[in-house]
C-alpha cells in the first residue's frame, strides 16, 4: 500500500519497535507523533481492559516542562484551578483555557519539585503557549519538551503487574500521585493514572533509548495476568464518560460545557488566563452541556465518525461528538454537546448518514 515517512513532523515513540513487534495494525497522529490505535481485535482488546490488564504506548502524551523559580507561578497563570495546595509528588487534572475561557488542552499537571512541573498534554501545542506567556510576563522559567514517554498499564490486574515490577509501595499511591523509580537501570516516574476508569498506572519512561527494554519488562511481568497490547480504548472511555479534548470539544467549548466545572476554581488569582471570562460564563450559565445519548437499534454502526447534528422537535439542538458500540450495554452510544434546555430523557434524532437515527439523552457516565 504505502508507508509512513517519519520526520520531525511525524515522530515515532520510544515504544515504536516494540509495538510493531506486537503486530500493531492501525495508527493515528497526536502531538506530531504516531500512536497505535489497534492490534487487530478491538473486542478482545476491550475485554482485556475490563477483566484483565492491557499495556498502551501513550508516548504521544508529551510533557511540557516548566523549570525555574517561577515554574509554579506560570503553572497557576496557565491553569484556572487552585494549585496552591498541590504537593510535590501530586498530580492534578487541569483545564487550560485561552483568554476567552475556551478550552485549549486538558493536561495532567505533575508537580515534580517546587521549581519543576510537567504538563502531560492532550493534542495541542502548549509548548508555544507556555513559552509565549512566560516571556510576556517576564517570568524566570525555562520551557522544554523533555525525553519523557508514558506507558500505560490499565485494568483490574494492573496493580498486581506494576507492584511485581516496582514493589508494594505502588499499591499505596493515591489517584494521580507519583514517585520516581528505576527498573534495570531505566529511570521512570510511576503514577496512578490513565485514560480509563478500570484502574491502573502510567510509567513515564525518562530515557527514550530504553523503550523496548521497558516494554519487555512490563510484558514479562504481565504474562501471569494475561497482559496484552492495547491503546486508549474508545469504547471504554465513552462508557466511562472520559472527555477527549479536540474530539468532544470545538473552538468555542469552555470547561463548564464538558463537565469540567469541578476542575475550575473561580477564586484563583486575577492574572490567571481566562479567569475573567470563566467567572462571567459561570454567572451567566453556559449555553451548552454534555450528556450521553443511547441510540435506538441493537446492531453496531460502521466505525468511522465525525460530528453529527442532533435534532429535537425538528430543530438542531447540538452535536453528537463521538459514537461507539458499547460491548457492555449492547447499544450504540455517544456524547451529546447540546443546548442546556435539553434534558436527560429527551428523545432526539441524530442526523447520521442517509437515515437519521432516534435516540434518548441521559446523564454521563453511562457505566
Ligand atoms: N495520561 C497522561 N497524560 C494525558 C492523559 C492521560 N494527557 C492527555 C489526556 N490524557 C488528558 N486527559 C485526561 C482526561 C481525564 C482523565 C485523565 C486525563 C481522568 N479523569 C478522571 C475522571 O474524569 O473521572 C478523574 C479526574 C479527577 O477526578 O481528578 O483520569 O491519560 N499522562
Coordinates of C-alpha atoms and ligand atoms in Angstrom, one line a residue:
X1 CA 0.0 0.0 0.0
X2 CA 2.0 3.0 1.3
X3 CA 4.4 3.6 4.1
X4 CA 4.8 6.5 6.5
X5 CA 7.9 8.7 6.4
X6 CA 8.8 9.5 9.9
X7 CA 10.3 13.0 10.4
X8 CA 10.3 15.9 12.9
X9 CA 6.7 16.4 11.8
X10 CA 5.7 12.7 12.5
X11 CA 7.9 11.3 15.2
X12 CA 7.9 7.8 16.5
X13 CA 7.6 6.7 20.1
X14 CA 10.4 5.0 22.0
X15 CA 8.0 2.0 22.1
X16 CA 7.6 2.0 18.3
X17 CA 9.7 -1.1 17.6
X18 CA 8.0 -2.9 20.4
X19 CA 4.5 -2.1 19.1
X20 CA 5.4 -3.2 15.6
X21 CA 6.7 -6.5 17.0
X22 CA 3.3 -6.9 18.8
X23 CA 1.6 -6.6 15.5
X24 CA 0.2 -3.0 15.6
X25 CA -2.1 -2.6 12.6
X26 CA -3.5 0.9 12.9
X27 CA -2.0 4.3 14.0
X28 CA -3.2 7.8 14.4
X29 CA -1.3 11.1 14.8
X30 CA -1.3 13.1 18.1
X31 CA 1.1 15.8 19.1
X32 CA 3.1 15.3 15.8
X33 CA 3.7 11.6 16.7
X34 CA 2.4 8.3 15.7
X35 CA 0.2 6.5 18.2
X36 CA -1.1 2.8 18.0
X37 CA -4.9 2.5 17.7
X38 CA -5.4 -1.2 17.1
X39 CA -3.7 -4.6 17.2
X40 CA -6.4 -6.2 15.1
X41 CA -9.0 -7.4 17.6
X42 CA -10.9 -4.5 19.1
X43 CA -13.3 -6.6 21.1
X44 CA -10.6 -8.8 22.7
X45 CA -8.6 -5.6 23.5
X46 CA -11.7 -4.2 25.2
X47 CA -12.5 -7.2 27.4
X48 CA -8.8 -7.5 28.3
X49 CA -9.0 -3.9 29.7
X50 CA -12.3 -4.6 31.5
X51 CA -11.3 -8.0 33.0
X52 CA -7.5 -8.2 33.0
X53 CA -4.7 -5.9 32.1
X54 CA -3.6 -4.0 29.0
X55 CA -0.4 -2.1 28.1
X56 CA -0.5 1.0 25.9
X57 CA 2.1 3.1 24.1
X58 CA 0.9 6.6 25.1
X59 CA 4.2 8.4 24.5
X60 CA 2.2 10.9 22.5
X61 CA 1.1 12.4 25.8
X62 CA 4.1 14.7 25.7
X63 CA 5.4 16.6 28.7
X64 CA 5.7 20.4 28.6
X65 CA 8.3 21.0 31.4
X66 CA 8.3 24.3 33.4
X67 CA 11.6 24.7 35.2
X68 CA 12.9 27.6 37.3
X69 CA 12.0 29.8 40.3
X70 CA 8.7 30.9 38.6
X71 CA 7.6 27.5 37.4
X72 CA 4.7 27.4 40.0
X73 CA 3.7 30.9 39.2
X74 CA 3.5 30.0 35.5
X75 CA 1.5 26.8 36.2
X76 CA -1.1 28.9 38.1
X77 CA -1.2 31.5 35.4
X78 CA -1.9 28.8 32.8
X79 CA -4.4 26.7 34.8
X80 CA -7.7 28.1 36.3
X81 CA -7.6 25.5 39.1
X82 CA -6.2 26.3 42.5
X83 CA -2.7 24.8 42.7
X84 CA -1.7 26.4 46.0
X85 CA -2.0 23.2 48.0
X86 CA -0.6 20.9 45.3
X87 CA 2.2 18.8 46.9
X88 CA 5.5 17.6 45.3
X89 CA 4.6 14.1 44.1
X90 CA 1.0 15.0 43.4
X91 CA -0.8 15.2 40.0
X92 CA -3.9 17.1 39.1
X93 CA -6.2 17.2 36.1
X94 CA -6.3 20.8 34.9
X95 CA -8.2 22.6 32.2
X96 CA -6.1 25.1 30.2
X97 CA -8.1 27.9 28.7
X98 CA -7.4 30.9 26.4
X99 CA -8.3 34.4 27.3
X100 CA -12.0 33.8 26.3
X101 CA -12.3 30.8 28.6
X102 CA -12.2 28.4 25.7
X103 CA -10.6 25.0 26.5
X104 CA -7.2 24.7 24.7
X105 CA -5.9 21.5 26.4
X106 CA -6.7 19.3 29.4
X107 CA -3.4 18.0 30.8
X108 CA -2.5 16.2 33.9
X109 CA -0.2 18.5 35.9
X110 CA 2.6 16.8 37.8
X111 CA 4.4 18.8 40.5
X112 CA 7.9 17.1 40.4
X113 CA 9.6 19.7 42.6
X114 CA 8.9 23.3 43.9
X115 CA 10.6 24.6 40.7
X116 CA 9.7 21.8 38.3
X117 CA 6.3 21.0 36.8
X118 CA 5.2 18.8 33.9
X119 CA 2.1 19.3 31.9
X120 CA 1.2 15.9 30.4
X121 CA -0.7 17.3 27.5
X122 CA -3.5 16.3 25.1
X123 CA -3.3 17.0 21.4
X124 CA -2.4 20.7 21.0
X125 CA 0.8 22.7 21.2
X126 CA 1.1 24.0 24.7
X127 CA 4.9 24.4 24.5
X128 CA 4.4 27.5 22.3
X129 CA 1.7 28.9 24.5
X130 CA 3.7 28.4 27.8
X131 CA 6.8 29.9 26.2
X132 CA 4.9 33.0 25.0
X133 CA 3.1 33.6 28.2
X134 CA 6.3 33.1 30.3
X135 CA 8.2 35.7 28.2
X136 CA 5.4 38.2 28.0
X137 CA 5.0 38.1 31.8
X138 CA 8.8 38.3 32.4
X139 CA 8.9 35.0 34.4
X140 CA 12.1 33.2 35.3
X141 CA 11.2 29.8 33.9
X142 CA 12.5 27.6 31.1
X143 CA 10.0 25.7 28.9
X144 CA 11.1 22.4 27.2
X145 CA 9.8 19.1 26.0
X146 CA 11.9 16.6 28.0
X147 CA 12.7 13.0 26.9
X148 CA 9.7 11.5 28.8
X149 CA 7.3 9.0 27.4
X150 CA 4.3 7.4 29.3
X151 CA 3.5 3.7 29.0
X152 CA 0.0 3.0 30.5
X153 CA -0.8 -0.3 32.3
X154 CA -4.6 -0.4 32.7
X155 CA -7.2 -2.8 34.0
X156 CA -8.2 -4.5 37.3
X157 CA -5.0 -6.6 37.3
X158 CA -2.7 -3.6 36.5
X159 CA -1.8 -3.1 40.2
X160 CA -0.5 -6.7 40.6
X161 CA 1.7 -6.3 37.5
X162 CA 3.1 -2.9 38.4
X163 CA 3.7 -3.9 42.0
X164 CA 5.6 -7.0 40.9
X165 CA 8.0 -4.7 39.0
X166 CA 8.4 -1.8 41.4
X167 CA 7.3 -3.1 44.8
X168 CA 4.2 -2.9 47.0
X169 CA 4.6 0.8 47.6
X170 CA 2.8 1.4 44.3
X171 CA -0.4 0.0 46.0
X172 CA -0.3 3.0 48.3
X173 CA -0.2 5.6 45.6
X174 CA -3.3 7.8 45.5
X175 CA -5.0 8.8 42.3
X176 CA -2.7 11.0 40.2
X177 CA 0.1 10.8 42.7
X178 CA 3.5 9.5 41.5
X179 CA 7.0 8.6 42.6
X180 CA 10.4 8.3 40.8
X181 CA 11.8 4.8 40.5
X182 CA 14.1 2.7 38.4
X183 CA 14.0 -0.8 36.9
X184 CA 17.0 -2.5 35.3
X185 CA 18.7 1.0 35.5
X186 CA 15.8 2.6 33.5
X187 CA 14.7 5.8 35.1
X188 CA 11.0 6.2 35.4
X189 CA 8.2 8.0 37.2
X190 CA 5.3 5.7 38.3
X191 CA 1.9 7.4 38.6
X192 CA -1.6 6.1 39.4
X193 CA -3.4 7.4 36.4
X194 CA -4.5 6.6 32.9
X195 CA -7.3 7.3 30.4
X196 CA -9.7 4.6 31.5
X197 CA -11.9 4.0 34.6
X198 CA -10.6 0.4 35.1
X199 CA -7.8 1.5 37.3
X200 CA -4.1 1.4 36.6
X201 CA -0.8 3.2 36.3
X202 CA 1.3 5.1 33.9
X203 CA 5.1 4.5 33.8
X204 CA 6.8 7.6 32.5
X205 CA 10.0 6.4 30.7
X206 CA 12.8 9.0 31.2
X207 CA 15.3 7.6 28.7
X208 CA 14.0 7.2 25.2
X209 CA 16.7 4.7 24.2
X210 CA 15.2 2.1 26.6
X211 CA 11.7 1.9 25.2
X212 CA 11.9 -1.7 24.0
X213 CA 13.6 -2.8 27.3
X214 CA 10.8 -1.2 29.4
X215 CA 8.1 -2.6 27.2
X216 CA 9.5 -6.1 27.6
X217 CA 9.8 -5.8 31.3
X218 CA 6.1 -4.9 31.6
X219 CA 5.1 -7.6 29.1
X220 CA 7.1 -10.2 31.0
X221 CA 5.7 -9.2 34.4
X222 CA 2.2 -9.3 32.9
X223 CA 2.4 -12.7 31.4
X224 CA 0.9 -14.4 34.5
X225 CA -2.0 -12.0 34.4
X226 CA -2.7 -12.3 30.6
X227 CA -1.4 -8.9 29.7
X228 CA -1.6 -7.9 26.0
X229 CA -1.1 -4.7 23.9
X230 CA -3.9 -2.2 23.6
X231 CA -4.5 1.5 23.3
X232 CA -6.7 4.2 24.9
X233 CA -9.9 2.4 24.4
X234 CA -12.6 4.3 22.5
X235 CA -15.5 2.1 23.8
X236 CA -14.5 2.1 27.4
X237 CA -13.8 5.8 27.6
X238 CA -17.2 6.6 26.1
X239 CA -18.9 4.2 28.5
X240 CA -16.9 5.8 31.4
X241 CA -17.6 9.4 30.3
X242 CA -14.0 10.5 29.7
X243 CA -13.7 13.6 27.6
X244 CA -11.3 13.7 24.6
X245 CA -10.0 17.2 24.1
X246 CA -10.3 18.1 20.4
X247 CA -12.7 15.2 19.8
X248 CA -15.6 16.2 22.1
X249 CA -14.7 19.9 22.1
X250 CA -14.6 22.6 19.4
X251 CA -13.1 26.1 19.1
X252 CA -15.8 27.5 21.4
X253 CA -16.0 24.9 24.2
X254 CA -15.5 26.1 27.8
X255 CA -14.8 23.7 30.7
X256 CA -18.4 24.1 32.1
X257 CA -19.9 22.7 28.9
X258 CA -18.0 19.4 29.1
X259 CA -18.4 18.5 32.9
X260 CA -15.1 20.1 33.8
X261 CA -16.5 22.8 36.0
X262 CA -15.4 20.9 39.1
X263 CA -11.8 21.5 38.0
X264 CA -12.2 25.3 37.7
X265 CA -11.7 27.4 40.8
X266 CA -13.1 30.9 40.3
X267 CA -11.0 32.4 43.1
X268 CA -7.6 31.8 41.5
X269 CA -5.5 35.0 41.1
X270 CA -6.9 37.5 38.6
X271 CA -3.8 37.1 36.4
X272 CA -4.8 33.5 35.6
X273 CA -5.5 33.3 31.9
X274 CA -9.2 33.2 31.1
X275 CA -10.5 33.5 34.6
X276 CA -12.4 36.7 33.9
X277 CA -14.2 35.0 31.1
X278 CA -14.8 31.9 33.2
X279 CA -16.3 33.9 36.0
X280 CA -18.6 35.6 33.5
X281 CA -19.7 32.2 32.0
X282 CA -20.2 30.7 35.5
X283 CA -22.5 33.6 36.5
X284 CA -24.5 33.7 33.2
X285 CA -24.6 29.9 32.9
X286 CA -23.1 28.0 29.9
X287 CA -25.1 27.7 26.7
X288 CA -24.4 24.0 26.1
X289 CA -23.8 21.0 28.3
X290 CA -22.6 17.5 27.8
X291 CA -25.0 14.5 28.1
X292 CA -25.0 10.9 26.8
X293 CA -27.2 9.6 24.1
X294 CA -28.3 6.0 23.7
X295 CA -29.3 5.3 20.1
X296 CA -32.1 3.0 19.0
X297 CA -31.2 -0.4 17.5
X298 CA -29.1 -3.3 18.7
X299 CA -26.6 -3.6 15.8
X300 CA -23.2 -1.9 15.8
X301 CA -22.8 1.0 13.4
X302 CA -20.0 1.0 11.0
X303 CA -16.9 2.6 12.5
X304 CA -15.6 6.0 11.4
X305 CA -17.1 9.1 12.8
X306 CA -17.5 12.8 12.6
X307 CA -19.8 15.2 14.5
X308 CA -23.4 14.7 13.6
X309 CA -26.3 17.1 14.1
X310 CA -28.7 16.3 17.0
X311 CA -32.3 17.5 16.5
X312 CA -35.3 17.7 18.8
X313 CA -38.8 18.5 17.5
X314 CA -37.3 19.3 14.1
X315 CA -34.7 21.8 15.3
X316 CA -30.9 21.4 15.8
X317 CA -30.0 21.4 19.5
X318 CA -26.4 20.4 19.3
X319 CA -23.9 17.7 18.1
X320 CA -23.1 14.1 18.7
X321 CA -19.3 14.4 19.3
X322 CA -18.5 10.7 19.4
X323 CA -20.2 7.3 18.9
X324 CA -19.3 3.8 19.7
X325 CA -20.8 0.3 20.1
X326 CA -20.9 -0.5 23.8
X327 CA -20.0 -4.1 24.3
X328 CA -21.5 -4.0 27.8
X329 CA -24.7 -2.1 27.0
X330 CA -25.2 -3.7 23.6
X331 CA -26.2 -0.3 22.2
X332 CA -24.6 2.4 20.1
X333 CA -23.8 5.3 22.5
X334 CA -22.1 8.7 22.3
X335 CA -21.7 12.1 23.9
X336 CA -24.1 14.9 23.1
X337 CA -23.0 18.5 23.3
X338 CA -26.4 20.2 23.4
X339 CA -28.3 23.3 24.4
X340 CA -28.7 23.4 28.2
X341 CA -32.5 23.3 27.7
X342 CA -32.1 19.6 26.5
X343 CA -32.6 17.2 29.5
X344 CA -31.9 13.5 30.2
X345 CA -34.9 11.5 29.0
X346 CA -35.4 13.8 25.9
X347 CA -36.0 11.9 22.7
X348 CA -33.8 13.2 19.9
X349 CA -32.9 12.5 16.2
X350 CA -29.3 12.1 15.2
X351 CA -28.5 13.0 11.5
X352 CA -26.1 10.3 10.8
X353 CA -25.6 9.1 7.2
X354 CA -28.6 8.8 4.9
X355 CA -31.1 7.5 7.5
X356 CA -31.5 9.6 10.8
X357 CA -31.4 7.5 14.0
X358 CA -33.6 8.0 17.0
X359 CA -32.0 8.2 20.5
X360 CA -32.6 9.2 24.1
X361 CA -30.4 11.6 26.1
X362 CA -29.0 10.5 29.5
X363 CA -26.6 11.5 32.2
X364 CA -22.9 10.7 31.9
X365 CA -21.1 8.4 32.6
X366 CA -23.1 5.5 31.1
X367 CA -21.4 3.0 33.4
Ligands
LIG1 N1 -2.3 10.4 30.9 C1 -1.3 11.3 30.8 N2 -1.4 12.4 30.1 C2 -2.6 12.7 29.4 C3 -3.6 11.8 29.5 C4 -3.5 10.6 30.3 N3 -2.7 13.8 28.7 C5 -3.8 14.0 27.8 C6 -5.1 13.4 28.3 N4 -4.8 12.1 28.8 C7 -5.6 14.2 29.4 N5 -7.0 14.0 29.7 C8 -7.5 13.3 30.8 C9 -8.8 13.2 30.9 C10 -9.4 12.6 32.1 C11 -8.5 12.0 33.0 C12 -7.2 12.0 32.7 C13 -6.6 12.6 31.6 C14 -9.1 11.3 34.2 N6 -10.2 11.8 34.7 C15 -10.9 11.2 35.8 C16 -12.4 11.4 35.6 O1 -12.8 12.3 34.8 O2 -13.2 10.8 36.2 C17 -10.5 11.7 37.2 C18 -10.2 13.1 37.2 C19 -10.3 13.7 38.7 O3 -11.3 13.5 39.3 O4 -9.3 14.4 39.1 O5 -8.5 10.4 34.7 O6 -4.4 9.8 30.4 N7 -0.2 11.0 31.4

